[in-house]
Coordinates of C-alpha atoms in Angstrom, one line a residue:
Chain A
M574 CA 90.9 77.5 113.9
K575 CA 94.1 80.1 114.2
K576 CA 94.9 80.3 117.7
T577 CA 94.0 83.6 119.7
R578 CA 97.7 85.9 120.4
I579 CA 98.0 87.1 123.3
L580 CA 101.7 88.0 123.6
V581 CA 102.4 91.2 122.7
L582 CA 99.8 92.6 124.8
L583 CA 100.1 91.5 127.9
P584 CA 102.7 94.6 130.5
A585 CA 106.1 93.2 130.4
L586 CA 105.8 93.0 134.2
Y587 CA 103.2 90.2 133.8
L588 CA 105.4 88.6 131.0
S589 CA 108.2 86.4 132.6
S590 CA 105.5 84.8 135.1
F591 CA 103.0 84.1 131.8
A592 CA 105.7 83.1 129.5
D593 CA 105.0 79.3 130.1
A594 CA 102.2 79.4 129.9
V595 CA 101.9 81.2 126.2
E596 CA 101.6 78.6 123.2
A597 CA 104.9 79.8 121.0
A598 CA 103.9 80.6 118.0
E599 CA 103.9 78.3 115.2
Y600 CA 104.9 78.2 111.9
Y601 CA 101.4 77.2 110.2
A602 CA 99.2 79.2 112.0
D603 CA 101.0 82.3 113.1
I604 CA 103.6 82.6 110.8
L605 CA 103.4 82.1 107.5
P606 CA 100.1 84.2 107.4
L607 CA 101.8 87.2 107.7
V608 CA 104.2 85.9 104.8
E609 CA 101.1 85.1 102.5
Q610 CA 99.2 88.7 103.0
N611 CA 102.9 91.0 103.3
C612 CA 106.2 89.2 101.5
L613 CA 104.6 87.2 98.3
T614 CA 103.5 90.2 95.9
C615 CA 107.6 90.7 95.4
H616 CA 108.8 87.0 96.5
S617 CA 106.8 85.0 94.0
E618 CA 106.7 83.2 91.1
A619 CA 105.4 85.8 89.6
G620 CA 107.2 88.1 91.5
V621 CA 110.4 90.2 91.4
S622 CA 112.8 87.8 94.5
F623 CA 112.8 84.0 94.7
S624 CA 109.2 83.1 95.8
F625 CA 107.2 82.2 99.0
E626 CA 104.9 80.4 97.8
D627 CA 106.0 76.4 98.9
P628 CA 105.8 76.4 102.9
E629 CA 107.8 74.3 103.2
L630 CA 110.8 76.0 101.0
T631 CA 109.7 78.6 103.2
Y632 CA 110.3 77.4 106.1
S633 CA 114.1 76.9 105.4
F634 CA 115.0 80.4 105.6
R635 CA 113.1 81.0 108.8
A636 CA 116.2 82.7 110.3
A637 CA 116.8 85.5 107.6
M638 CA 113.2 85.7 108.1
S639 CA 113.1 86.3 111.7
S640 CA 116.3 88.4 111.5
A641 CA 115.7 90.6 108.1
V642 CA 111.9 91.8 110.3
A643 CA 114.0 92.2 113.5
D644 CA 116.1 94.5 111.8
D645 CA 113.4 96.1 109.9
R646 CA 114.6 94.7 106.9
M647 CA 112.0 93.8 105.7
P648 CA 109.8 94.2 104.5
P649 CA 111.1 97.6 102.6
W650 CA 109.3 100.1 104.3
L651 CA 111.5 102.9 105.3
A652 CA 108.9 105.1 106.7
E653 CA 109.1 105.1 110.9
S654 CA 106.3 104.1 112.8
G655 CA 104.4 106.8 115.3
H656 CA 104.4 109.8 112.8
R657 CA 101.5 109.6 110.7
K658 CA 99.5 107.1 108.8
Y659 CA 100.4 106.1 105.7
V660 CA 98.0 104.5 102.8
D661 CA 99.1 101.1 101.5
D662 CA 101.9 100.9 104.2
Y663 CA 102.4 97.0 104.4
S664 CA 104.9 97.6 106.8
L665 CA 104.3 95.5 109.6
S666 CA 103.3 95.9 113.3
A667 CA 104.6 96.0 116.5
G668 CA 103.3 93.4 117.2
Q669 CA 103.5 91.1 114.2
K670 CA 107.5 91.4 114.4
A671 CA 106.7 90.0 117.6
I672 CA 105.3 87.5 117.2
F673 CA 108.0 86.4 114.4
A674 CA 110.9 87.5 117.8
D675 CA 108.4 84.6 119.4
W676 CA 109.0 82.3 117.1
A677 CA 112.6 82.5 116.6
N678 CA 113.2 82.4 120.0
A679 CA 110.8 79.6 120.4
G680 CA 113.5 77.8 117.7
Y681 CA 111.0 78.4 114.6
P682 CA 109.0 75.8 115.6
R683 CA 106.3 73.8 112.8
D684 CA 103.5 71.7 113.7
A685 CA 102.8 69.0 111.2
A686 CA 99.2 68.7 112.8
Q687 CA 98.8 72.9 112.0
Q688 CA 100.4 72.6 108.2
E689 CA 97.1 70.2 107.0
L690 CA 94.2 73.5 109.2
H691 CA 96.9 76.1 107.2
Q692 CA 94.7 77.9 105.0
A693 CA 97.0 79.5 101.4
T694 CA 95.8 83.5 102.8
R695 CA 97.3 85.1 99.5
A696 CA 97.1 88.9 99.5
A697 CA 93.9 90.1 97.9
S698 CA 93.5 90.5 94.6
P699 CA 93.6 94.6 93.5
P700 CA 91.0 95.2 92.0
V701 CA 90.7 96.0 88.4
F702 CA 92.7 99.5 87.0
A703 CA 91.0 101.1 84.0
S704 CA 93.6 102.5 82.1
D705 CA 92.1 105.6 79.9
F706 CA 95.6 105.7 78.2
S707 CA 98.6 103.1 77.7
V708 CA 101.6 102.9 76.3
E709 CA 104.3 100.2 76.4
L710 CA 107.6 101.4 76.2
I711 CA 110.6 99.5 74.3
S712 CA 108.1 97.7 72.4
G713 CA 108.7 94.8 69.9
R714 CA 112.8 96.4 70.8
R715 CA 114.2 95.6 73.9
F716 CA 116.7 97.6 75.8
L717 CA 119.2 95.6 77.8
P718 CA 121.3 97.5 80.5
N719 CA 124.5 97.9 80.8
Q720 CA 126.1 95.5 82.5
K721 CA 129.1 97.0 83.8
M722 CA 127.4 98.4 86.5
K723 CA 124.9 97.2 89.4
D724 CA 122.3 98.8 88.6
E725 CA 120.9 101.8 85.5
Y726 CA 118.4 104.3 84.9
R727 CA 117.6 104.6 82.0
C728 CA 115.0 107.6 80.7
F729 CA 112.2 106.6 78.0
I730 CA 110.1 109.7 76.9
I731 CA 106.4 108.9 76.5
D732 CA 104.5 111.3 74.5
W733 CA 101.3 113.0 76.0
P734 CA 99.0 112.4 73.8
Y735 CA 96.0 114.6 75.2
E736 CA 95.0 118.3 73.2
T737 CA 93.2 119.8 76.3
D738 CA 94.1 119.9 79.3
K739 CA 93.6 116.7 81.6
Y740 CA 94.2 115.8 85.0
V741 CA 96.4 112.4 85.6
T742 CA 94.5 110.6 88.4
G743 CA 96.0 107.5 88.6
F744 CA 99.0 105.0 87.1
K745 CA 99.5 102.0 86.9
A746 CA 103.2 99.8 85.7
E747 CA 103.7 96.5 84.0
P748 CA 107.3 96.8 84.4
G749 CA 108.4 93.6 81.6
N750 CA 111.1 92.1 83.5
L751 CA 110.4 91.9 87.0
R752 CA 114.3 90.5 87.0
I753 CA 115.7 93.9 86.5
A754 CA 112.6 96.1 87.0
H755 CA 113.7 97.4 90.1
H756 CA 111.3 100.2 90.9
L757 CA 110.5 103.6 88.3
V758 CA 109.5 106.6 88.0
N759 CA 107.5 108.9 86.1
Y760 CA 108.4 112.9 85.9
A761 CA 106.0 115.1 83.6
V762 CA 108.4 117.8 81.6
G763 CA 106.4 121.0 80.8
P764 CA 105.2 122.0 77.2
E765 CA 107.5 124.9 76.8
S766 CA 110.4 122.3 77.8
A767 CA 109.6 118.7 76.1
D768 CA 111.2 119.5 72.0
L769 CA 114.2 120.5 74.2
I770 CA 114.0 116.7 76.6
R771 CA 113.2 114.9 73.5
E772 CA 116.5 116.5 71.7
L773 CA 118.9 115.6 74.9
S774 CA 117.6 112.0 75.5
A775 CA 118.0 111.1 71.2
E776 CA 121.6 112.1 71.5
E777 CA 122.5 109.4 73.5
E778 CA 123.3 106.2 71.7
G779 CA 120.8 103.4 72.1
E780 CA 117.5 103.2 73.4
G781 CA 116.8 106.3 75.6
H782 CA 119.0 108.0 78.1
R783 CA 120.4 107.1 80.9
C784 CA 118.8 109.9 83.8
F785 CA 120.3 108.5 87.2
G786 CA 119.3 111.8 89.4
G787 CA 115.2 112.5 88.1
P788 CA 114.2 113.0 83.7
L789 CA 117.5 114.7 82.8
P790 CA 120.5 112.8 81.3
D791 CA 123.5 112.5 83.1
R792 CA 126.0 113.8 81.2
M793 CA 124.3 117.3 81.7
A794 CA 126.2 117.4 85.6
D795 CA 129.5 118.2 83.2
E796 CA 129.9 122.1 83.4
E797 CA 131.1 121.3 79.6
E798 CA 127.6 119.9 78.4
R799 CA 125.6 122.6 79.6
A800 CA 128.1 125.2 78.5
K801 CA 127.6 123.5 75.3
L802 CA 124.0 123.2 75.6
E803 CA 123.6 127.1 76.1
Q804 CA 124.9 128.4 73.5
R805 CA 122.7 125.5 71.3
H806 CA 119.4 126.6 73.5
P807 CA 120.2 129.9 75.5
G808 CA 118.3 129.7 78.7
G809 CA 116.6 126.0 77.6
W810 CA 118.6 124.6 80.9
D811 CA 117.4 126.5 83.7
K812 CA 114.0 126.1 82.7
L813 CA 114.4 122.4 81.5
R814 CA 115.7 121.5 85.4
R815 CA 112.7 123.8 86.7
D816 CA 109.6 122.2 84.1
N817 CA 110.1 119.1 85.7
F818 CA 108.3 117.7 88.4
W819 CA 107.5 114.0 89.8
L820 CA 104.0 112.8 88.2
S821 CA 103.9 109.0 90.0
H822 CA 105.9 105.9 90.9
W823 CA 105.6 101.8 90.9
A824 CA 107.2 99.8 93.1
P825 CA 107.5 96.4 93.7
G826 CA 104.0 94.4 95.0
M827 CA 102.8 98.0 94.0
S828 CA 99.7 97.0 91.5
G829 CA 97.4 100.3 89.9
F830 CA 97.9 103.2 92.3
E831 CA 95.1 105.9 92.1
F832 CA 95.7 109.7 93.5
P833 CA 93.6 110.2 96.4
A834 CA 90.2 111.0 95.5
N835 CA 89.1 114.0 94.0
T836 CA 92.3 115.2 93.4
G837 CA 94.8 115.3 90.0
I838 CA 97.4 116.0 88.9
L839 CA 97.3 118.8 85.7
M840 CA 98.9 118.0 82.6
K841 CA 98.7 120.3 80.1
P842 CA 99.2 119.8 76.1
G843 CA 102.5 119.2 74.7
S844 CA 103.9 118.1 78.1
V845 CA 106.0 114.5 78.4
V846 CA 106.7 112.4 79.9
V847 CA 109.7 111.1 81.0
V848 CA 109.6 107.1 82.6
Q849 CA 112.9 106.8 84.1
M850 CA 113.2 102.8 84.9
H851 CA 115.7 101.2 87.6
Y852 CA 117.2 99.0 85.9
Y853 CA 118.9 96.2 88.5
S854 CA 121.3 93.9 86.4
A855 CA 123.7 93.2 89.5
F856 CA 121.6 90.1 90.2
A857 CA 119.8 88.7 87.1
P858 CA 122.6 89.6 84.6
G859 CA 121.8 89.5 80.5
E860 CA 118.4 89.8 80.9
S861 CA 116.6 92.2 79.2
D862 CA 113.6 94.5 79.2
Q863 CA 111.2 93.8 76.0
G864 CA 108.4 96.1 76.5
S865 CA 106.8 97.9 79.8
A866 CA 103.8 98.8 80.0
M867 CA 102.5 102.6 81.2
H868 CA 98.9 103.1 82.1
F869 CA 97.8 106.0 83.2
Q870 CA 94.2 107.6 84.1
V871 CA 92.9 110.9 83.5
A872 CA 90.4 112.7 84.3
D873 CA 88.9 116.6 82.6
T874 CA 88.6 118.0 86.4
V875 CA 89.3 117.6 89.3
A876 CA 87.7 119.0 92.8
K877 CA 91.0 119.4 93.8
P878 CA 93.4 120.0 91.4
S879 CA 97.3 119.5 92.7
V880 CA 101.1 119.0 92.5
N881 CA 104.0 116.6 93.2
F882 CA 106.2 120.3 95.1
P883 CA 109.4 119.7 94.9
L884 CA 111.4 121.2 98.4
T885 CA 115.1 121.5 97.6
N886 CA 117.6 124.2 97.5
Q887 CA 118.4 124.6 93.4
A888 CA 121.5 125.8 94.9
W889 CA 122.6 122.7 96.2
L890 CA 122.5 120.8 92.2
N891 CA 125.1 123.2 91.0
S892 CA 127.8 122.7 94.1
R893 CA 130.2 121.9 91.9
R894 CA 130.5 125.6 91.6
N895 CA 128.6 127.5 94.8
K896 CA 130.0 124.9 97.1
S897 CA 126.7 124.7 98.9
M898 CA 126.3 121.6 99.1
L899 CA 129.5 119.3 100.3
I900 CA 130.7 115.5 101.6
P901 CA 133.7 114.8 102.5
E902 CA 135.6 112.1 102.1
G903 CA 135.0 109.8 104.5
G904 CA 132.4 111.9 106.3
R905 CA 128.9 112.9 106.5
S906 CA 126.8 116.0 106.4
T907 CA 123.4 116.8 107.2
Y908 CA 121.8 119.8 104.7
Q909 CA 118.6 121.0 105.4
F910 CA 116.0 123.2 103.5
S911 CA 112.7 124.6 103.8
R912 CA 110.2 126.9 102.2
T913 CA 106.6 128.8 104.2
F914 CA 103.1 127.1 102.2
E915 CA 103.0 130.5 101.0
N916 CA 105.2 129.6 98.6
I917 CA 103.9 126.5 98.0
R918 CA 101.4 127.9 97.6
N919 CA 102.5 130.4 94.9
Y920 CA 104.4 127.6 93.0
A921 CA 101.0 124.8 92.9
T922 CA 98.7 127.8 91.9
R923 CA 101.6 129.0 89.1
V924 CA 101.7 125.7 87.7
L925 CA 98.3 124.6 87.8
Q926 CA 97.2 128.2 86.5
I927 CA 94.8 129.6 89.5
D928 CA 95.1 133.0 90.7
H929 CA 95.3 133.1 94.5
S930 CA 92.0 134.8 94.8
E931 CA 90.4 131.2 93.7
V932 CA 92.1 129.5 96.4
A933 CA 90.6 128.9 100.2
A934 CA 93.3 126.3 101.3
I935 CA 96.2 124.0 101.2
E936 CA 96.1 120.2 101.3
L937 CA 99.6 118.2 102.2
R938 CA 99.2 115.0 101.1
S939 CA 102.2 112.9 101.4
A940 CA 105.8 113.0 101.7
N941 CA 108.7 111.6 99.8
V942 CA 112.4 112.6 100.8
H943 CA 114.5 111.6 97.8
M944 CA 118.5 111.3 98.4
H945 CA 121.0 109.3 95.8
A946 CA 123.3 107.0 97.2
Y947 CA 125.4 108.1 99.9
G948 CA 122.2 109.4 101.8
A949 CA 121.5 107.6 104.7
S950 CA 118.7 108.9 106.6
G951 CA 116.3 112.0 106.0
N952 CA 113.6 113.2 107.5
T953 CA 110.2 116.1 105.5
S954 CA 108.4 117.5 109.3
L955 CA 106.0 120.9 109.5
I956 CA 106.7 124.1 112.0
D957 CA 103.7 125.4 112.4
G958 CA 103.3 129.8 113.5
N959 CA 104.4 128.6 116.8
G960 CA 107.4 126.7 116.1
R961 CA 105.6 123.5 117.1
K962 CA 107.2 120.4 115.3
Q963 CA 104.8 117.5 113.2
M964 CA 106.7 115.3 111.8
L965 CA 105.4 114.0 108.8
L966 CA 108.1 111.6 107.3
N967 CA 111.5 109.9 108.9
I968 CA 113.9 107.6 107.3
P969 CA 116.0 107.0 110.0
R970 CA 117.9 104.1 106.9
W971 CA 117.4 105.5 104.0
D972 CA 118.0 103.1 101.1
L973 CA 118.0 104.3 97.3
N974 CA 116.4 100.7 96.8
W975 CA 112.9 101.2 98.1
Q976 CA 112.3 105.4 97.7
R977 CA 108.8 105.7 97.3
D978 CA 105.5 108.3 97.7
F979 CA 104.7 108.2 101.6
T980 CA 100.7 109.2 101.0
F981 CA 98.8 110.4 104.6
A982 CA 95.9 108.7 105.3
D983 CA 94.7 111.5 106.9
P984 CA 95.9 115.3 104.8
I985 CA 96.4 117.9 106.3
R986 CA 95.4 121.6 105.4
I987 CA 96.2 124.4 106.2
D988 CA 94.2 127.4 106.1
L989 CA 94.9 130.8 104.3
D990 CA 95.9 132.8 107.3
A991 CA 98.8 130.4 108.4
L992 CA 100.4 129.3 104.6
E993 CA 102.5 132.7 105.7
S994 CA 103.6 131.9 109.3
T995 CA 103.6 127.1 108.6
T996 CA 107.1 125.9 107.0
L997 CA 107.8 122.1 104.9
V998 CA 111.0 121.7 105.7
V999 CA 113.3 118.6 104.3
E1000 CA 116.7 117.2 106.4
C1001 CA 119.1 114.9 104.1
T1002 CA 122.4 112.9 106.3
F1003 CA 124.7 112.1 104.2
A1004 CA 128.0 109.3 104.7
N1005 CA 130.8 109.8 101.7
H1006 CA 132.8 106.1 102.3
T1007 CA 134.9 106.9 99.3
D1008 CA 137.9 108.6 98.9
K1009 CA 136.8 111.7 97.3
M1010 CA 134.6 114.7 97.7
V1011 CA 131.4 114.3 97.0
Y1012 CA 128.4 117.4 95.4
G1013 CA 125.0 118.2 95.3
G1014 CA 124.0 118.1 91.4
F1015 CA 122.5 115.6 89.0
G1016 CA 125.3 113.2 88.7
S1017 CA 125.7 109.4 89.7
D1018 CA 128.5 110.1 91.7
D1019 CA 126.1 113.5 93.2
E1020 CA 123.9 114.4 96.2
M1021 CA 120.5 115.3 95.7
C1022 CA 118.4 116.1 99.3
I1023 CA 114.7 116.6 97.8
N1024 CA 111.0 116.1 99.4
F1025 CA 108.3 115.7 96.4
S1026 CA 104.5 116.6 98.5
Y1027 CA 101.4 115.8 96.6
I1028 CA 99.6 119.3 97.3
S1029 CA 95.8 119.6 96.5
I1030 CA 94.0 123.2 96.0
V1031 CA 91.0 123.3 97.7
L1032 CA 89.0 126.2 95.4
K1033 CA 87.4 128.6 97.1
E1034 CA 83.4 126.5 98.1
N1035 CA 81.2 129.0 94.9
L1036 CA 84.4 128.2 92.9
A1037 CA 84.6 124.3 93.7
V1038 CA 81.1 123.6 91.9
A1039 CA 82.1 124.3 89.3
A1040 CA 83.6 121.8 86.5
R1041 CA 86.9 123.1 85.5
Chain B
M112 CA 138.6 86.5 120.1
W113 CA 137.7 84.0 117.4
L114 CA 140.6 83.5 114.6
L115 CA 139.9 82.1 110.8
V116 CA 142.8 80.9 108.9
A117 CA 143.0 78.6 105.6
E118 CA 144.7 76.2 105.0
L119 CA 145.6 73.8 101.7
D120 CA 144.4 70.2 102.0
N121 CA 145.1 68.4 99.0
G122 CA 143.7 71.1 96.9
R123 CA 141.3 71.5 98.6
I124 CA 140.8 74.9 101.3
A125 CA 140.1 74.5 104.9
V126 CA 139.0 77.3 106.3
A127 CA 138.1 77.3 110.1
A128 CA 136.8 79.3 112.5
V129 CA 138.8 78.5 115.9
S130 CA 138.3 80.3 119.5
D131 CA 142.0 81.0 121.5
D132 CA 141.0 78.6 124.1
D133 CA 140.5 75.3 122.2
R134 CA 141.6 76.4 118.6
L135 CA 139.6 73.6 117.9
P136 CA 138.8 73.5 113.5
L137 CA 135.1 74.5 113.6
A138 CA 134.6 74.3 110.0
Q139 CA 135.5 73.1 106.7
L140 CA 135.0 75.1 103.4
Q141 CA 134.5 73.6 99.7
S142 CA 136.6 75.6 97.4
L143 CA 134.5 77.0 94.9
G144 CA 137.0 78.3 92.6
H145 CA 140.2 77.6 91.6
A146 CA 142.5 77.7 95.7
D147 CA 146.5 77.2 95.4
G148 CA 148.8 78.4 97.8
R149 CA 147.8 81.7 98.0
A150 CA 144.3 81.1 100.6
A151 CA 147.4 80.4 103.5
E152 CA 148.2 84.5 103.4
F153 CA 145.3 84.7 104.7
Q154 CA 146.9 84.3 108.4
G155 CA 148.2 87.7 110.0
R156 CA 145.9 89.9 107.2
P157 CA 143.0 91.9 107.3
V158 CA 140.0 89.6 105.8
L159 CA 137.1 90.6 104.7
L160 CA 134.2 87.8 105.4
Q161 CA 131.2 88.0 103.2
F162 CA 128.4 85.4 103.6
W163 CA 126.3 85.1 100.2
A164 CA 123.7 82.6 98.4
S165 CA 122.6 82.9 95.1
W166 CA 118.8 83.2 95.6
C167 CA 119.9 86.9 97.3
H168 CA 119.4 89.9 95.8
S169 CA 121.3 92.4 97.7
C170 CA 125.0 90.3 97.6
S171 CA 124.5 90.4 94.2
S172 CA 124.4 94.4 94.3
I173 CA 126.9 94.8 97.4
M174 CA 129.2 92.8 95.8
F175 CA 130.3 96.0 93.8
D176 CA 130.8 98.1 96.9
L177 CA 132.9 95.3 98.2
D178 CA 135.1 95.9 94.8
E179 CA 135.6 99.1 95.3
L180 CA 136.4 99.4 98.7
L181 CA 139.0 96.6 98.3
Q182 CA 140.4 98.2 95.6
L183 CA 140.6 101.2 98.0
Y184 CA 142.4 98.5 100.8
P185 CA 144.2 96.5 98.5
D186 CA 146.0 95.3 102.0
T187 CA 142.7 93.6 103.3
D188 CA 141.9 89.7 102.1
Y189 CA 138.9 89.2 100.7
L190 CA 137.0 86.1 101.4
A191 CA 133.1 85.0 100.0
V192 CA 131.4 82.0 101.7
S193 CA 128.6 80.7 100.1
M194 CA 125.0 78.8 101.6
D195 CA 123.6 77.9 98.9
E196 CA 122.6 74.4 99.8
K197 CA 123.5 73.2 96.1
R198 CA 127.4 73.6 95.3
D199 CA 126.0 74.2 91.4
D200 CA 123.8 77.2 92.4
A201 CA 127.0 79.0 93.4
L202 CA 129.2 78.2 90.5
Q203 CA 126.7 79.1 87.5
Y204 CA 126.2 81.9 89.0
I205 CA 129.4 82.9 89.7
Q206 CA 129.8 81.8 86.1
K207 CA 127.0 84.7 85.1
H208 CA 128.2 87.2 87.2
A209 CA 131.5 89.3 86.6
L210 CA 132.1 90.7 89.5
Y211 CA 131.6 87.0 91.4
K212 CA 134.2 85.5 88.2
K213 CA 136.8 88.1 89.5
Y214 CA 137.2 87.4 92.7
N215 CA 136.3 83.3 91.7
D216 CA 139.4 82.4 93.8
Q217 CA 138.8 83.9 96.9
Y218 CA 134.8 82.2 96.6
F219 CA 133.8 78.8 99.3
I220 CA 130.4 77.4 100.2
D221 CA 129.2 76.2 104.2
S222 CA 126.3 74.1 102.8
D223 CA 125.7 73.0 106.5
K224 CA 126.0 76.1 107.8
I225 CA 128.6 75.2 110.3
L226 CA 131.0 78.2 110.0
A227 CA 128.1 80.4 109.6
T228 CA 126.4 79.3 112.7
K229 CA 129.8 79.3 114.7
L230 CA 130.2 82.8 113.9
G231 CA 126.0 83.5 114.4
V232 CA 125.1 84.3 111.0
E233 CA 121.7 84.1 110.5
T234 CA 120.9 86.4 107.3
V235 CA 122.8 86.9 103.1
P236 CA 124.8 89.2 102.9
T237 CA 126.1 89.7 106.2
V238 CA 130.2 90.9 105.6
I239 CA 132.6 91.2 108.9
L240 CA 136.1 93.2 108.6
F241 CA 138.7 90.6 111.1
D242 CA 141.5 92.8 112.0
A243 CA 145.0 91.1 110.8
E244 CA 144.6 89.5 114.8
R245 CA 141.5 88.5 113.4
N246 CA 139.6 90.2 115.9
E247 CA 136.0 91.4 114.6
V248 CA 136.1 95.2 114.0
V249 CA 132.9 95.8 111.3
R250 CA 129.5 94.0 111.4
R251 CA 126.9 94.4 108.8
S252 CA 123.9 92.1 107.8
G253 CA 121.7 93.2 104.9
H254 CA 121.4 95.8 102.3
L255 CA 124.7 98.4 102.9
N256 CA 123.3 101.8 103.2
S257 CA 125.7 104.3 102.4
N258 CA 126.0 104.4 106.6
D259 CA 127.3 100.6 106.8
L260 CA 129.1 101.4 103.9
L261 CA 131.3 104.6 105.7
Q262 CA 131.6 102.2 109.2
L263 CA 133.5 99.1 106.6
S264 CA 135.1 101.9 104.4
A265 CA 136.4 102.9 107.8
G266 CA 137.0 100.5 109.5
M267 CA 139.6 98.7 106.6
K268 CA 141.0 102.7 106.8
S269 CA 141.6 102.6 110.4
I270 CA 143.4 98.7 110.2
A271 CA 145.6 100.0 107.4
E272 CA 147.5 102.7 109.4
N273 CA 147.4 100.9 112.5
H274 CA 148.9 97.5 110.7
S275 CA 150.6 99.2 107.5
G276 CA 154.0 98.5 108.9
E277 CA 152.5 94.9 109.7
I278 CA 151.7 94.0 106.9
N279 CA 154.1 95.0 104.7
K280 CA 156.6 93.3 106.6

């Protein structure tokens, strides 16, 4: 039977007087269950990092584990607590962190008698993910990431197979080699730009194309490359960079992810999905991806059609020319951008091809700050008509390696009369340790500040009943 | 004040962390590379000391960042200490990894975690920057993000500017 832990509930005033009476945290009874519940999806033989499946071996990491928990480095959940409740939040609570601290302070006690009592408490198996459309990248071949880089972001294109409008309602990835697959992001590219992204990708040697900053080829950060493209396809680049959006993602520890109930993202016939794989070869040099599977759930209709709205200043992406985003050598800088929900409604209705008159309200369901390697911290907030600021997501310590979507457990509804006066704000702070100026742009040496938010349209009642 | 010195000892490098007060050697590390007399140069020069392990993902990642900084500040010496329990694990990993091989001669192992304990290092990666007088200037543990790299870079720059005269002597 597990001990009841009361230490963290005690008022600080009484802590010292009770300290002797409270039994210190013990490895098998208190720590191992937390490790098994929160760490094994990554730290296992089948996972992406060294295994914590052997309790005795795991104990040898006691100091490193406690230090990582105390510093909020592990589990790697970037969102600061206290703002909103997020779906699939695997971070440790303050009470759980206190148990680790208590255990470390007591000298990492381990009671052999507790070992026999310990019952492995593995995280529950994820529910079965029923896929409607599955495809394997690099099928029958292999992709060896660039061995001269610690990371390679490589994009592979999937032709969207449906000939009618479909809503994506869920996604699951099965990376081919978990030792090098760090995370992946799927971007949708609309039918009018699909041929262009195919063409650009095919021009690069090997499988797919290099794509650090999103679905578009890295080389397009170069003005000459863009000028050449403009000659071939006038207006094509501008259209392409606006005609793509975050569709779904996978990070270590994630199984299938179903979008919020009754919602889905519209995919038009002729679209493509650009899978941006983040390969991390630094740890496992010489290893290749021999086929990564992507599974999608789709629906013909959803009650609340949705989009991932990209909140960013488009001018930042051309900063070498317009100087709108500059991060000086050896310095820091902060950039902020906002849009009203009226703008966001207009974007969503345009993408989803819904008339404004059909919209009853907007639901804001997630926040997802995206920066590159010079990102230091970032946040997304909502400011209402009275100027009150509500923090939706605060990332005090940005880490490119652990970017992900933070879906709210409870959506935020913005009614029609508040669309104009309510704004969504993204703010990014950068730190540049190099001896060169860093600019906003698409390349791996450039920076970005984007918030992707999952936006659902609440249709007027009489329309919502009818299948769309 | 902690001091970090290195001495040639019959083909092995003895790295000792000592205090001004007792000057007692606190750790003897075994070289993982082909140590030569160059180790003596650690004295009187800034040192970037990295604790790592072959099982550590972030350690391999930050090698790329440290390599970049070491190229920017070539007067800073680099010293890497493996905390692997098995010497072969560290050796095999170094051989797989091009950047580790590049710094092969600066790799040591502290299986008993003697130096790590004395310096209060609990986890890997941990990076400590010492100035030429062996004052600790910057310490960071875990994956280095842009803020960490900026502080490390600023520390290396400050040392280079303040001690450039002494270093060039």
